[in-house]
Amino acid sequence: MSALPGPADAMFRRALRVLVLRTRARQGWTRARAGLIPVGQAALAAGLAYLIATRVLGHTDPFFAPVAAWLCLGFSAQRDVRRVAELAVGVAVGVGMGDLIVHLIGSGWWQLTVVLFVSAVLARFIDSGPLLVMQAGAQAIIVVGLPAASGGPLGRWTDALVGGAIALLFAVLVPGDTRRRPRALGERGLTELAETLEVLARGMRERDASEARAALVRGRASEPVLEEWQTAARSARDLARVSVGRRHREELGRLEEQAVLTDRAMRSVRVLARRSAAVVAAEEPHDVGPVADRVERFAAGVRLLASDVGRGGGGLRAREVLEQTAGLADPHAVGSGDWQVQSLVMLLRSPLVDMLEATGTGPENARGALPEL
C-alpha cells in the first residue's frame, strides 16, 4: 500500500491532532465540570479552617489547618466519612507527634526517624486503615522539616485538628448522593451473578463440564465485588443516619439487604455449578436441558434486577420473571425420575428465593412462589 502524498499526509496528521485535542478538551471539561462542586467545597473548607486558626486560635501561620481540610476532603463528590475520618486522624497524629518530639529533642535525620516510627506505630494502634498510617507518616516528615510556627509546642497539632474537624463536618453535612456508589456496585454484583448463571446454563445445554466449572470459577471471582457492595451500602446507610441524606435511608437499607441476599444466592449458585459439572461429566447421559432453560430464565430475571438496582428502582420488572421461573422449579416435573437432574432443580430453588426477596418480596411469599414438594 503506497504512502499518502506529502500534502495529504500533512493534512491527515493535522486533522488527527485537532481531533485528539478536541477529545481531550471535551474530556477535560467534563472532569472539570464534575469537580466544580467538590473542589469548591474543599476550597471553602480549607479557607474556613485557616480563618478559624487565625481568628479563633490566634496563630499567625496556620499551615496545617487548610492542608488538613484540603487533604481530607479530596476532589471526589463521593466522600466516605470513614475515609475522611482516617485522613483527619492520620494528619493529627503525624503533626502532633512531630510537634511534640521536635519540641523535646529537636530536628535532624535521627529525630525524623524517631518521629516517623512513633507516628506510624501509633497510627497502626489506633486503626488498621492504611490511609491513617500514610498520612501520619507524611505529616510527621513535614513537621520535622518545617520551622516551628506560632502557637506553642502543639500549635501545629491544633491547626491540624481544626482542619480535620472542618473536613469531617463538610463530609457529614454535604455528603453528596450516598446512593450512587452502592447502586453502581449493586448493578455490577448482580450482573456478575447473571453472567455466572448464563455460563452455567450454556455448560448444561452443551453438556460441557468445563463450562460448568468456569461458572464456578466466575462465581468465586465475584466475591470482592459483592463484599465491596455490602461494605459500601453499610457505610452509606451509616452516613445517612447522621447526614442530610437521611431521606435515602430506606433505599440504602434495601441496597444493603440486596447485597447480602445476592452474596447468599451466589454461594448457592456455586454449589449448583459444582454439582452440575459432576452430572454433565458423568458417563451415563442425563437430560439437563430443562434445567438449563430454567437457569437461563433465572439469569434474565437477575439482569433485569441489576438494571433496576442501577437506576434506583425497586425490582418490579424482575419480580415477574423470577416468580415465573420459581414456579417452574419443580423437581417432580423435571428429570423424569432422574434423581441427579432433580437434585439440580432442588439446588436452584434456594437462590431463586433469595433473588425474589431482593426484589422486595417477603420471605413467605418468595417461598410460596415455589411448587410444593
Tab-separated table of N, CA, C and O in Angstrom, residues 93-166:
chain	number	residue	atom	x	y	z
A	93	VAL	N	-2.364	12.836	64.102
A	93	VAL	CA	-1.344	12.022	64.781
A	93	VAL	C	0.049	12.406	64.305
A	93	VAL	O	0.973	12.610	65.110
A	94	GLY	N	0.227	12.504	62.990
A	94	GLY	CA	1.547	12.838	62.458
A	94	GLY	C	2.030	14.211	62.906
A	94	GLY	O	3.169	14.374	63.346
A	95	VAL	N	1.124	15.190	62.809
A	95	VAL	CA	1.514	16.551	63.194
A	95	VAL	C	1.752	16.628	64.705
A	95	VAL	O	2.721	17.249	65.168
A	96	GLY	N	0.874	15.986	65.478
A	96	GLY	CA	1.019	16.041	66.932
A	96	GLY	C	2.306	15.400	67.410
A	96	GLY	O	3.041	15.987	68.225
A	97	MET	N	2.601	14.197	66.925
A	97	MET	CA	3.833	13.530	67.344
A	97	MET	C	5.062	14.287	66.857
A	97	MET	O	6.070	14.404	67.575
A	98	GLY	N	4.980	14.809	65.634
A	98	GLY	CA	6.111	15.586	65.125
A	98	GLY	C	6.358	16.819	65.966
A	98	GLY	O	7.499	17.133	66.337
A	99	ASP	N	5.279	17.549	66.280
A	99	ASP	CA	5.407	18.742	67.108
A	99	ASP	C	6.005	18.417	68.474
A	99	ASP	O	6.919	19.110	68.963
A	100	LEU	N	5.487	17.354	69.092
A	100	LEU	CA	5.921	17.019	70.442
A	100	LEU	C	7.388	16.580	70.484
A	100	LEU	O	8.172	17.059	71.304
A	101	ILE	N	7.765	15.686	69.574
A	101	ILE	CA	9.124	15.146	69.601
A	101	ILE	C	10.139	16.199	69.179
A	101	ILE	O	11.240	16.296	69.753
A	102	VAL	N	9.799	17.018	68.173
A	102	VAL	CA	10.720	18.092	67.774
A	102	VAL	C	10.919	19.068	68.920
A	102	VAL	O	12.031	19.580	69.152
A	103	HIS	N	9.842	19.339	69.656
A	103	HIS	CA	9.963	20.253	70.803
A	103	HIS	C	10.868	19.661	71.887
A	103	HIS	O	11.593	20.403	72.564
A	104	LEU	N	10.844	18.317	72.031
A	104	LEU	CA	11.625	17.684	73.098
A	104	LEU	C	13.079	17.432	72.701
A	104	LEU	O	13.989	17.636	73.502
A	105	ILE	N	13.304	16.952	71.457
A	105	ILE	CA	14.653	16.515	71.082
A	105	ILE	C	15.200	17.236	69.856
A	105	ILE	O	16.280	16.899	69.362
A	106	GLY	N	14.447	18.203	69.318
A	106	GLY	CA	14.948	18.953	68.180
A	106	GLY	C	14.678	18.248	66.860
A	106	GLY	O	13.912	17.280	66.784
A	107	SER	N	15.328	18.713	65.799
A	107	SER	CA	15.111	18.146	64.467
A	107	SER	C	16.437	17.699	63.868
A	107	SER	O	17.503	18.224	64.213
A	108	GLY	N	16.355	16.744	62.963
A	108	GLY	CA	17.540	16.168	62.333
A	108	GLY	C	17.173	14.827	61.733
A	108	GLY	O	16.023	14.385	61.791
A	109	TRP	N	18.191	14.151	61.177
A	109	TRP	CA	17.861	12.907	60.480
A	109	TRP	C	17.397	11.832	61.444
A	109	TRP	O	16.457	11.082	61.141
A	110	TRP	N	18.030	11.727	62.630
A	110	TRP	CA	17.618	10.667	63.535
A	110	TRP	C	16.314	11.032	64.249
A	110	TRP	O	15.498	10.160	64.579
A	111	GLN	N	16.095	12.346	64.469
A	111	GLN	CA	14.805	12.759	65.018
A	111	GLN	C	13.675	12.444	64.044
A	111	GLN	O	12.590	12.018	64.444
A	112	LEU	N	13.948	12.655	62.738
A	112	LEU	CA	12.954	12.317	61.724
A	112	LEU	C	12.630	10.824	61.766
A	112	LEU	O	11.460	10.423	61.675
A	113	THR	N	13.664	9.994	61.917
A	113	THR	CA	13.457	8.552	62.004
A	113	THR	C	12.575	8.197	63.198
A	113	THR	O	11.640	7.393	63.085
A	114	VAL	N	12.859	8.804	64.340
A	114	VAL	CA	12.075	8.534	65.552
A	114	VAL	C	10.633	8.984	65.374
A	114	VAL	O	9.686	8.245	65.700
A	115	VAL	N	10.439	10.190	64.852
A	115	VAL	CA	9.085	10.720	64.657
A	115	VAL	C	8.280	9.835	63.716
A	115	VAL	O	7.117	9.498	63.974
A	116	LEU	N	8.898	9.449	62.612
A	116	LEU	CA	8.193	8.634	61.627
A	116	LEU	C	7.817	7.275	62.212
A	116	LEU	O	6.693	6.787	62.023
A	117	PHE	N	8.740	6.676	62.947
A	117	PHE	CA	8.490	5.368	63.543
A	117	PHE	C	7.361	5.437	64.572
A	117	PHE	O	6.403	4.649	64.537
A	118	VAL	N	7.448	6.389	65.467
A	118	VAL	CA	6.442	6.507	66.532
A	118	VAL	C	5.076	6.847	65.942
A	118	VAL	O	4.047	6.281	66.356
A	119	SER	N	5.029	7.750	64.980
A	119	SER	CA	3.751	8.147	64.368
A	119	SER	C	3.079	6.975	63.678
A	119	SER	O	1.870	6.754	63.820
A	120	ALA	N	3.861	6.208	62.916
A	120	ALA	CA	3.287	5.076	62.186
A	120	ALA	C	2.795	3.990	63.139
A	120	ALA	O	1.711	3.414	62.942
A	121	VAL	N	3.564	3.701	64.180
A	121	VAL	CA	3.148	2.679	65.146
A	121	VAL	C	1.885	3.122	65.871
A	121	VAL	O	0.953	2.335	66.076
A	122	LEU	N	1.822	4.397	66.270
A	122	LEU	CA	0.631	4.904	66.942
A	122	LEU	C	-0.585	4.859	66.022
A	122	LEU	O	-1.695	4.517	66.456
A	123	ALA	N	-0.381	5.192	64.752
A	123	ALA	CA	-1.492	5.137	63.795
A	123	ALA	C	-1.996	3.707	63.623
A	123	ALA	O	-3.200	3.470	63.546
A	124	ARG	N	-1.074	2.732	63.570
A	124	ARG	CA	-1.481	1.333	63.466
A	124	ARG	C	-2.228	0.879	64.719
A	124	ARG	O	-3.134	0.062	64.647
A	125	PHE	N	-1.846	1.431	65.866
A	125	PHE	CA	-2.532	1.096	67.107
A	125	PHE	C	-3.963	1.628	67.096
A	125	PHE	O	-4.896	0.967	67.539
A	126	ILE	N	-4.134	2.836	66.566
A	126	ILE	CA	-5.459	3.464	66.558
A	126	ILE	C	-6.399	2.750	65.602
A	126	ILE	O	-7.561	2.486	65.928
A	127	ASP	N	-5.924	2.411	64.406
A	127	ASP	CA	-6.804	1.808	63.400
A	127	ASP	C	-5.953	1.068	62.375
A	127	ASP	O	-4.773	1.356	62.197
A	128	SER	N	-6.591	0.114	61.686
A	128	SER	CA	-5.879	-0.687	60.685
A	128	SER	C	-5.854	-0.043	59.307
A	128	SER	O	-5.237	-0.572	58.391
A	129	GLY	N	-6.556	1.094	59.137
A	129	GLY	CA	-6.642	1.712	57.822
A	129	GLY	C	-5.292	2.186	57.311
A	129	GLY	O	-4.545	2.860	58.037
A	130	PRO	N	-4.948	1.878	56.065
A	130	PRO	CA	-3.648	2.307	55.511
A	130	PRO	C	-3.552	3.812	55.318
A	130	PRO	O	-2.472	4.387	55.406
A	131	LEU	N	-4.690	4.470	55.043
A	131	LEU	CA	-4.658	5.917	54.844
A	131	LEU	C	-4.179	6.630	56.097
A	131	LEU	O	-3.421	7.600	56.029
A	132	LEU	N	-4.626	6.153	57.245
A	132	LEU	CA	-4.247	6.786	58.504
A	132	LEU	C	-2.735	6.722	58.693
A	132	LEU	O	-2.094	7.705	59.060
A	133	VAL	N	-2.153	5.557	58.441
A	133	VAL	CA	-0.713	5.379	58.630
A	133	VAL	C	0.074	6.237	57.647
A	133	VAL	O	1.062	6.899	58.020
A	134	MET	N	-0.354	6.250	56.385
A	134	MET	CA	0.366	7.026	55.379
A	134	MET	C	0.338	8.514	55.697
A	134	MET	O	1.360	9.212	55.598
A	135	GLN	N	-0.835	9.015	56.093
A	135	GLN	CA	-0.935	10.437	56.399
A	135	GLN	C	-0.156	10.793	57.659
A	135	GLN	O	0.472	11.854	57.730
A	136	ALA	N	-0.197	9.912	58.658
A	136	ALA	CA	0.556	10.172	59.883
A	136	ALA	C	2.045	10.297	59.581
A	136	ALA	O	2.716	11.229	60.051
A	137	GLY	N	2.575	9.392	58.793
A	137	GLY	CA	3.992	9.449	58.442
A	137	GLY	C	4.340	10.663	57.614
A	137	GLY	O	5.344	11.354	57.865
A	138	ALA	N	3.510	10.962	56.602
A	138	ALA	CA	3.795	12.092	55.720
A	138	ALA	C	3.779	13.423	56.482
A	138	ALA	O	4.669	14.267	56.307
A	139	GLN	N	2.774	13.594	57.335
A	139	GLN	CA	2.680	14.848	58.073
A	139	GLN	C	3.801	14.977	59.103
A	139	GLN	O	4.289	16.075	59.369
A	140	ALA	N	4.212	13.859	59.686
A	140	ALA	CA	5.329	13.901	60.635
A	140	ALA	C	6.603	14.368	59.946
A	140	ALA	O	7.387	15.161	60.496
A	141	ILE	N	6.837	13.879	58.730
A	141	ILE	CA	8.023	14.295	57.969
A	141	ILE	C	7.980	15.800	57.697
A	141	ILE	O	8.983	16.505	57.830
A	142	ILE	N	6.783	16.297	57.310
A	142	ILE	CA	6.660	17.728	57.010
A	142	ILE	C	6.922	18.565	58.257
A	142	ILE	O	7.592	19.604	58.199
A	143	VAL	N	6.390	18.109	59.397
A	143	VAL	CA	6.569	18.868	60.631
A	143	VAL	C	8.047	18.985	60.987
A	143	VAL	O	8.539	20.055	61.367
A	144	VAL	N	8.783	17.886	60.875
A	144	VAL	CA	10.204	17.914	61.212
A	144	VAL	C	10.967	18.823	60.247
A	144	VAL	O	11.921	19.511	60.639
A	145	GLY	N	10.538	18.845	59.002
A	145	GLY	CA	11.261	19.626	58.007
A	145	GLY	C	10.944	21.102	58.015
A	145	GLY	O	11.736	21.914	57.524
A	146	LEU	N	9.780	21.489	58.569
A	146	LEU	CA	9.402	22.898	58.579
A	146	LEU	C	9.872	23.576	59.861
A	146	LEU	O	9.937	22.941	60.918
A	147	PRO	N	10.127	24.859	59.789
A	147	PRO	CA	10.469	25.589	61.020
A	147	PRO	C	9.257	25.710	61.924
A	147	PRO	O	8.117	25.651	61.471
A	148	ALA	N	9.503	25.852	63.219
A	148	ALA	CA	8.413	25.952	64.180
A	148	ALA	C	7.581	27.197	63.903
A	148	ALA	O	8.087	28.245	63.509
A	149	ALA	N	6.267	27.057	64.125
A	149	ALA	CA	5.353	28.172	63.912
A	149	ALA	C	4.819	28.650	65.251
A	149	ALA	O	5.122	28.090	66.303
A	150	SER	N	4.002	29.683	65.201
A	150	SER	CA	3.429	30.214	66.431
A	150	SER	C	2.405	29.245	66.989
A	150	SER	O	1.891	28.381	66.293
A	151	GLY	N	2.098	29.404	68.268
A	151	GLY	CA	1.079	28.569	68.885
A	151	GLY	C	1.636	27.599	69.888
A	151	GLY	O	0.897	26.755	70.396
A	152	GLY	N	2.913	27.653	70.186
A	152	GLY	CA	3.471	26.770	71.190
A	152	GLY	C	3.867	25.435	70.622
A	152	GLY	O	3.808	25.198	69.409
A	153	PRO	N	4.288	24.502	71.499
A	153	PRO	CA	4.777	23.200	71.036
A	153	PRO	C	3.735	22.370	70.310
A	153	PRO	O	4.081	21.510	69.529
A	154	LEU	N	2.455	22.610	70.577
A	154	LEU	CA	1.390	21.841	69.928
A	154	LEU	C	0.524	22.725	69.044
A	154	LEU	O	-0.621	22.393	68.748
A	155	GLY	N	1.067	23.850	68.633
A	155	GLY	CA	0.279	24.764	67.806
A	155	GLY	C	-0.097	24.160	66.473
A	155	GLY	O	-1.238	24.279	66.014
A	156	ARG	N	0.852	23.508	65.829
A	156	ARG	CA	0.546	22.911	64.524
A	156	ARG	C	-0.422	21.746	64.669
A	156	ARG	O	-1.199	21.455	63.762
A	157	TRP	N	-0.368	21.062	65.805
A	157	TRP	CA	-1.312	19.968	66.052
A	157	TRP	C	-2.745	20.491	66.149
A	157	TRP	O	-3.667	19.909	65.577
A	158	THR	N	-2.931	21.597	66.863
A	158	THR	CA	-4.286	22.164	66.960
A	158	THR	C	-4.759	22.665	65.594
A	158	THR	O	-5.954	22.578	65.279
A	159	ASP	N	-3.841	23.177	64.791
A	159	ASP	CA	-4.222	23.561	63.423
A	159	ASP	C	-4.731	22.348	62.639
A	159	ASP	O	-5.746	22.428	61.938
A	160	ALA	N	-4.013	21.233	62.758
A	160	ALA	CA	-4.430	20.022	62.056
A	160	ALA	C	-5.775	19.523	62.562
A	160	ALA	O	-6.602	19.042	61.778
A	161	LEU	N	-6.005	19.654	63.858
A	161	LEU	CA	-7.300	19.256	64.412
A	161	LEU	C	-8.425	20.109	63.838
A	161	LEU	O	-9.506	19.601	63.511
A	162	VAL	N	-8.179	21.399	63.736
A	162	VAL	CA	-9.192	22.301	63.168
A	162	VAL	C	-9.504	21.915	61.723
A	162	VAL	O	-10.671	21.799	61.324
A	163	GLY	N	-8.460	21.710	60.921
A	163	GLY	CA	-8.676	21.334	59.523
A	163	GLY	C	-9.407	20.020	59.386
A	163	GLY	O	-10.337	19.886	58.569
A	164	GLY	N	-9.017	19.014	60.175
A	164	GLY	CA	-9.698	17.720	60.116
A	164	GLY	C	-11.135	17.808	60.563
A	164	GLY	O	-12.025	17.162	59.977
A	165	ALA	N	-11.408	18.599	61.597
A	165	ALA	CA	-12.785	18.748	62.075
A	165	ALA	C	-13.665	19.428	61.034
A	165	ALA	O	-14.818	19.024	60.814
A	166	ILE	N	-13.129	20.460	60.387
A	166	ILE	CA	-13.901	21.139	59.336
A	166	ILE	C	-14.184	20.181	58.183
A	166	ILE	O	-15.302	20.136	57.639
